[in-house]
CSV table of C-alpha atoms in Angstrom, one decimal:
chain,number,residue,atom,x,y,z
A,1,UNK,CA,168.9,63.2,163.4
A,2,UNK,CA,166.7,60.1,163.3
A,3,UNK,CA,163.7,61.2,161.2
A,4,UNK,CA,161.7,58.2,162.4
A,5,UNK,CA,161.8,59.3,166.0
A,6,UNK,CA,158.3,59.2,167.5
A,7,UNK,CA,156.7,62.2,169.1
A,8,UNK,CA,156.4,60.5,172.4
A,9,UNK,CA,160.2,59.8,172.3
A,10,UNK,CA,160.8,63.4,171.1
A,11,UNK,CA,158.9,64.8,174.1
A,12,UNK,CA,161.2,62.7,176.3
A,13,UNK,CA,164.1,64.0,174.4
A,14,UNK,CA,163.0,67.6,174.9
A,15,UNK,CA,162.8,67.1,178.6
A,16,UNK,CA,166.6,66.6,178.9
A,17,UNK,CA,168.0,67.9,175.6
A,18,UNK,CA,171.5,69.2,176.2
A,19,UNK,CA,172.9,72.3,174.6
A,20,UNK,CA,175.2,70.1,172.4
A,21,UNK,CA,172.1,68.8,170.6
A,22,UNK,CA,171.4,72.3,169.4
A,23,UNK,CA,174.7,73.1,167.9
A,24,UNK,CA,173.4,72.7,164.3
A,25,UNK,CA,171.2,75.7,164.8
A,26,UNK,CA,171.6,78.1,161.8
A,27,UNK,CA,173.7,75.6,159.8
A,28,UNK,CA,174.0,71.9,159.5
A,29,UNK,CA,177.7,72.1,158.7
A,30,UNK,CA,178.8,75.7,159.1
A,31,UNK,CA,180.7,77.4,161.9
A,32,UNK,CA,177.8,77.2,164.3
A,33,UNK,CA,177.8,73.4,164.1
A,34,UNK,CA,181.5,73.4,165.1
A,35,UNK,CA,181.2,75.9,167.9
A,36,UNK,CA,181.4,74.8,171.5
A,37,UNK,CA,178.4,76.8,172.4
A,38,UNK,CA,175.6,78.5,170.6
A,39,UNK,CA,174.0,81.5,172.3
A,40,UNK,CA,171.3,83.8,171.0
A,41,UNK,CA,172.6,86.9,169.3
A,42,UNK,CA,173.1,89.9,171.4
A,43,UNK,CA,170.3,92.3,170.2
A,44,UNK,CA,172.8,95.2,170.5
A,45,UNK,CA,175.1,93.5,168.0
A,46,UNK,CA,173.6,93.5,164.5
A,47,UNK,CA,174.5,90.4,162.4
A,48,UNK,CA,175.6,92.8,159.6
A,49,UNK,CA,176.1,96.3,160.9
A,50,UNK,CA,175.0,99.0,158.5
A,51,UNK,CA,177.2,102.0,158.1
A,52,UNK,CA,175.8,105.6,158.2
A,53,UNK,CA,176.7,106.0,154.5
A,54,UNK,CA,174.7,104.5,151.7
A,55,UNK,CA,174.2,100.8,152.2
A,56,UNK,CA,175.6,98.5,149.6
A,57,UNK,CA,173.0,96.3,148.0
A,58,UNK,CA,173.6,92.7,149.3
A,59,UNK,CA,174.7,90.3,146.5
A,60,UNK,CA,172.3,87.5,145.7
A,61,UNK,CA,173.6,83.9,146.1
A,62,UNK,CA,171.5,82.4,143.4
A,63,UNK,CA,168.1,82.4,141.9
A,64,UNK,CA,165.0,80.2,142.0
A,65,UNK,CA,161.8,79.8,139.9
A,66,UNK,CA,159.2,81.8,141.8
A,67,UNK,CA,156.4,79.7,140.3
A,68,UNK,CA,158.0,76.6,141.8
A,69,UNK,CA,158.8,78.3,145.1
A,70,UNK,CA,155.2,79.4,145.6
A,71,UNK,CA,153.6,76.0,144.8
A,72,UNK,CA,151.7,74.6,147.8
A,73,UNK,CA,153.7,72.4,150.2
A,74,UNK,CA,152.9,70.0,153.0
A,75,UNK,CA,151.5,72.8,155.2
A,76,UNK,CA,149.4,75.8,154.4
A,77,UNK,CA,151.4,78.9,153.9
A,78,UNK,CA,151.8,81.4,156.8
A,79,UNK,CA,151.6,84.8,155.1
A,80,UNK,CA,151.5,88.4,155.9
A,81,UNK,CA,150.7,91.1,153.3
A,82,UNK,CA,148.7,91.3,150.1
A,83,UNK,CA,148.7,88.5,147.5
A,84,UNK,CA,149.2,91.1,144.7
A,85,UNK,CA,152.2,92.8,146.4
A,86,UNK,CA,155.0,93.7,143.9
A,87,UNK,CA,157.6,92.0,146.1
A,88,UNK,CA,157.3,88.5,147.6
A,89,UNK,CA,159.7,87.4,150.4
A,90,UNK,CA,159.9,83.8,151.5
A,91,UNK,CA,162.0,83.2,154.6
A,92,UNK,CA,163.2,79.8,155.7
A,93,UNK,CA,164.0,79.9,159.5
A,94,UNK,CA,164.8,77.7,162.4
A,95,UNK,CA,163.3,78.5,165.8
A,96,UNK,CA,166.6,77.7,167.6
A,97,UNK,CA,168.7,79.9,165.3
A,98,UNK,CA,170.1,83.0,167.0
A,99,UNK,CA,170.5,84.8,163.7
A,100,UNK,CA,166.8,84.2,162.9
A,101,UNK,CA,165.9,85.5,166.3
A,102,UNK,CA,168.0,88.6,165.8
A,103,UNK,CA,166.4,89.2,162.4
A,104,UNK,CA,163.0,88.8,164.0
A,105,UNK,CA,163.8,91.3,166.8
A,106,UNK,CA,165.9,93.9,165.0
A,107,UNK,CA,164.7,93.9,161.4
A,108,UNK,CA,161.3,92.3,161.0
A,109,UNK,CA,159.2,95.0,162.9
A,110,UNK,CA,160.5,97.7,160.5
A,111,UNK,CA,160.1,95.4,157.5
A,112,UNK,CA,156.5,94.9,158.5
A,113,UNK,CA,155.6,98.5,159.1
A,114,UNK,CA,157.5,99.9,156.1
A,115,UNK,CA,156.6,97.3,153.5
A,116,UNK,CA,154.2,94.5,154.6
A,117,UNK,CA,151.5,96.7,156.3
A,118,UNK,CA,151.6,99.2,153.4
A,119,UNK,CA,150.9,96.5,150.8
A,120,UNK,CA,154.3,96.6,149.1
A,121,UNK,CA,155.6,93.2,150.3
A,122,UNK,CA,154.0,89.8,150.7
A,123,UNK,CA,156.0,87.8,153.4
A,124,UNK,CA,155.9,84.1,153.8
A,125,UNK,CA,157.6,82.2,156.7
A,126,UNK,CA,158.5,78.5,156.2
A,127,UNK,CA,159.8,76.1,158.7
A,128,UNK,CA,163.4,74.9,158.4
A,129,UNK,CA,164.2,73.2,161.8
A,130,UNK,CA,167.7,71.8,162.5
A,131,UNK,CA,166.9,70.0,165.7
A,132,UNK,CA,164.0,68.5,167.8
A,133,UNK,CA,163.6,71.7,169.8
A,134,UNK,CA,163.1,73.8,166.7
A,135,UNK,CA,160.6,71.3,165.4
A,136,UNK,CA,158.7,71.5,168.7
A,137,UNK,CA,158.7,75.3,168.5
A,138,UNK,CA,157.2,75.4,165.0
A,139,UNK,CA,154.6,72.7,165.9
A,140,UNK,CA,153.4,74.9,168.8
A,141,UNK,CA,153.2,77.9,166.5
A,142,UNK,CA,151.1,75.9,164.0
A,143,UNK,CA,148.9,74.7,166.9
A,144,UNK,CA,148.4,78.3,167.9
A,145,UNK,CA,146.3,78.6,164.6
A,146,UNK,CA,145.7,82.3,163.9
A,147,UNK,CA,148.3,83.3,166.5
A,148,UNK,CA,151.1,81.6,164.5
A,149,UNK,CA,153.2,84.7,163.9
A,150,UNK,CA,152.6,85.9,167.5
A,151,UNK,CA,153.8,82.5,168.8
A,152,UNK,CA,156.8,82.6,166.5
A,153,UNK,CA,157.6,86.1,167.8
A,154,UNK,CA,157.3,85.0,171.5
A,155,UNK,CA,159.5,82.0,171.0
A,156,UNK,CA,162.2,84.0,169.2
A,157,UNK,CA,162.1,86.7,171.9
A,158,UNK,CA,162.2,84.1,174.6
A,159,UNK,CA,164.9,82.0,172.9
A,160,UNK,CA,167.4,82.2,175.8
A,161,UNK,CA,164.9,80.7,178.2
A,162,UNK,CA,164.2,77.5,176.2
A,163,UNK,CA,167.1,76.8,173.8
A,164,UNK,CA,169.9,74.8,175.3
A,165,UNK,CA,168.4,74.7,178.8
A,166,UNK,CA,168.3,71.5,180.9
A,167,UNK,CA,164.5,70.9,180.4
A,168,UNK,CA,163.3,72.3,177.1
A,169,UNK,CA,159.9,70.7,177.3
A,170,UNK,CA,159.1,72.4,180.6
A,171,UNK,CA,160.4,75.7,179.4
A,172,UNK,CA,158.3,75.5,176.2
A,173,UNK,CA,155.3,74.4,178.3
A,174,UNK,CA,155.5,77.6,180.5
A,175,UNK,CA,155.8,79.8,177.4
A,176,UNK,CA,152.9,78.0,175.8
A,177,UNK,CA,150.7,78.4,178.9
A,178,UNK,CA,151.1,82.2,178.6
A,179,UNK,CA,149.9,81.8,175.0
A,180,UNK,CA,146.8,80.0,176.0
A,181,UNK,CA,147.9,76.3,175.8
A,182,UNK,CA,146.9,73.9,178.6
A,183,UNK,CA,149.1,70.9,179.6
A,184,UNK,CA,146.7,68.7,177.5
A,185,UNK,CA,146.7,70.9,174.4
A,186,UNK,CA,150.5,71.3,174.6
A,187,UNK,CA,151.1,67.6,174.7
A,188,UNK,CA,148.5,66.9,172.1
A,189,UNK,CA,150.3,69.3,169.8
A,190,UNK,CA,153.7,67.8,170.3
A,191,UNK,CA,152.4,64.2,169.9
A,192,UNK,CA,150.8,65.0,166.5
A,193,UNK,CA,152.9,62.8,164.2
A,194,UNK,CA,151.3,64.1,161.0
A,195,UNK,CA,152.2,67.7,162.0
A,196,UNK,CA,155.8,66.6,162.7
A,197,UNK,CA,156.0,64.8,159.4
A,198,UNK,CA,154.6,67.9,157.6
A,199,UNK,CA,157.1,70.3,159.3
A,200,UNK,CA,159.9,68.0,158.3
A,201,UNK,CA,158.5,67.8,154.7
A,202,UNK,CA,158.6,71.6,154.5
A,203,UNK,CA,162.3,71.5,155.5
A,204,UNK,CA,163.1,68.7,153.1
A,205,UNK,CA,161.5,70.5,150.2
A,206,UNK,CA,163.4,73.6,151.0
A,207,UNK,CA,166.7,71.7,151.1
A,208,UNK,CA,166.0,69.5,148.1
A,209,UNK,CA,164.3,71.9,145.7
A,210,UNK,CA,165.6,75.3,146.7
A,211,UNK,CA,169.1,74.4,148.1
A,212,UNK,CA,168.4,75.9,151.6
A,213,UNK,CA,171.3,74.9,153.9
A,214,UNK,CA,171.4,77.6,156.5
A,215,UNK,CA,169.0,80.0,158.2
A,216,UNK,CA,167.7,82.5,157.8
A,217,UNK,CA,167.6,82.2,154.0
A,218,UNK,CA,165.5,84.7,152.1
A,219,UNK,CA,164.0,84.4,148.6
A,220,UNK,CA,163.1,87.9,147.3
A,221,UNK,CA,161.4,87.9,143.9
A,222,UNK,CA,163.3,84.8,143.0
A,223,UNK,CA,166.8,85.8,144.2
A,224,UNK,CA,168.5,84.0,147.1
A,225,UNK,CA,170.0,85.9,150.1
A,226,UNK,CA,171.5,84.1,153.1
A,227,UNK,CA,172.0,85.5,156.6
A,228,UNK,CA,170.2,88.0,158.8
A,229,UNK,CA,170.0,91.4,157.1
A,230,UNK,CA,169.4,94.9,158.5
A,231,UNK,CA,166.4,96.9,157.4
A,232,UNK,CA,168.7,99.1,155.4
A,233,UNK,CA,170.1,96.1,153.5
A,234,UNK,CA,166.6,94.8,152.8
A,235,UNK,CA,165.4,98.2,151.7
A,236,UNK,CA,168.3,98.3,149.2
A,237,UNK,CA,167.0,95.1,147.7
A,238,UNK,CA,163.3,95.8,147.9
A,239,UNK,CA,163.1,99.5,146.8
A,240,UNK,CA,164.3,99.0,143.2
A,241,UNK,CA,161.6,96.3,142.8
A,242,UNK,CA,158.7,98.6,143.7
């Protein structure tokens, strides 16, 4: 992807972005990138089905220095939960990734009610877009200010209506209007070059410093976990840390 692409040109790109441009969603070089078509995950089909028996604790794929991970980046952190929570989860996600959308719909509500709202977990979401549409989605969420997480949730839930469609710009505009945007504020957001540069900087830092190469990637108290997990799997990781 041409990182010097201007926002005006990116808006034009969004107006006619074909599905093939979105094939890198979830991975730059994994199976998703090689697939002929990428569709949002079926909510009835968990990414990693949990068995009724005791859930095996997912194996970490590496570790990071939490002090380095939590240093301020190009954009202010978007956080839910208490600063002094015993467990900190940092998720890198892409707005066009079906696995991220599935985690948002199937696991996150339970994670929030069971751990975040009860003060046990601090949750931070960071942008890791793989394509112009994902960049636009995150920019709109940032422009929604205090409604960042609400906008992210809507865009994930509405993913089939704007990812891979014939006119992504128009589809995003209609969703944004329901969230309170006007045509003017929508276009002002998506022509904010500094915001685009900052979103890209968050992704670059994730890739360069913390070796993020697919989404969703979770860092839980310094350990790396890749892929959408069920609430049972996340609980198996979180509970021993409390």
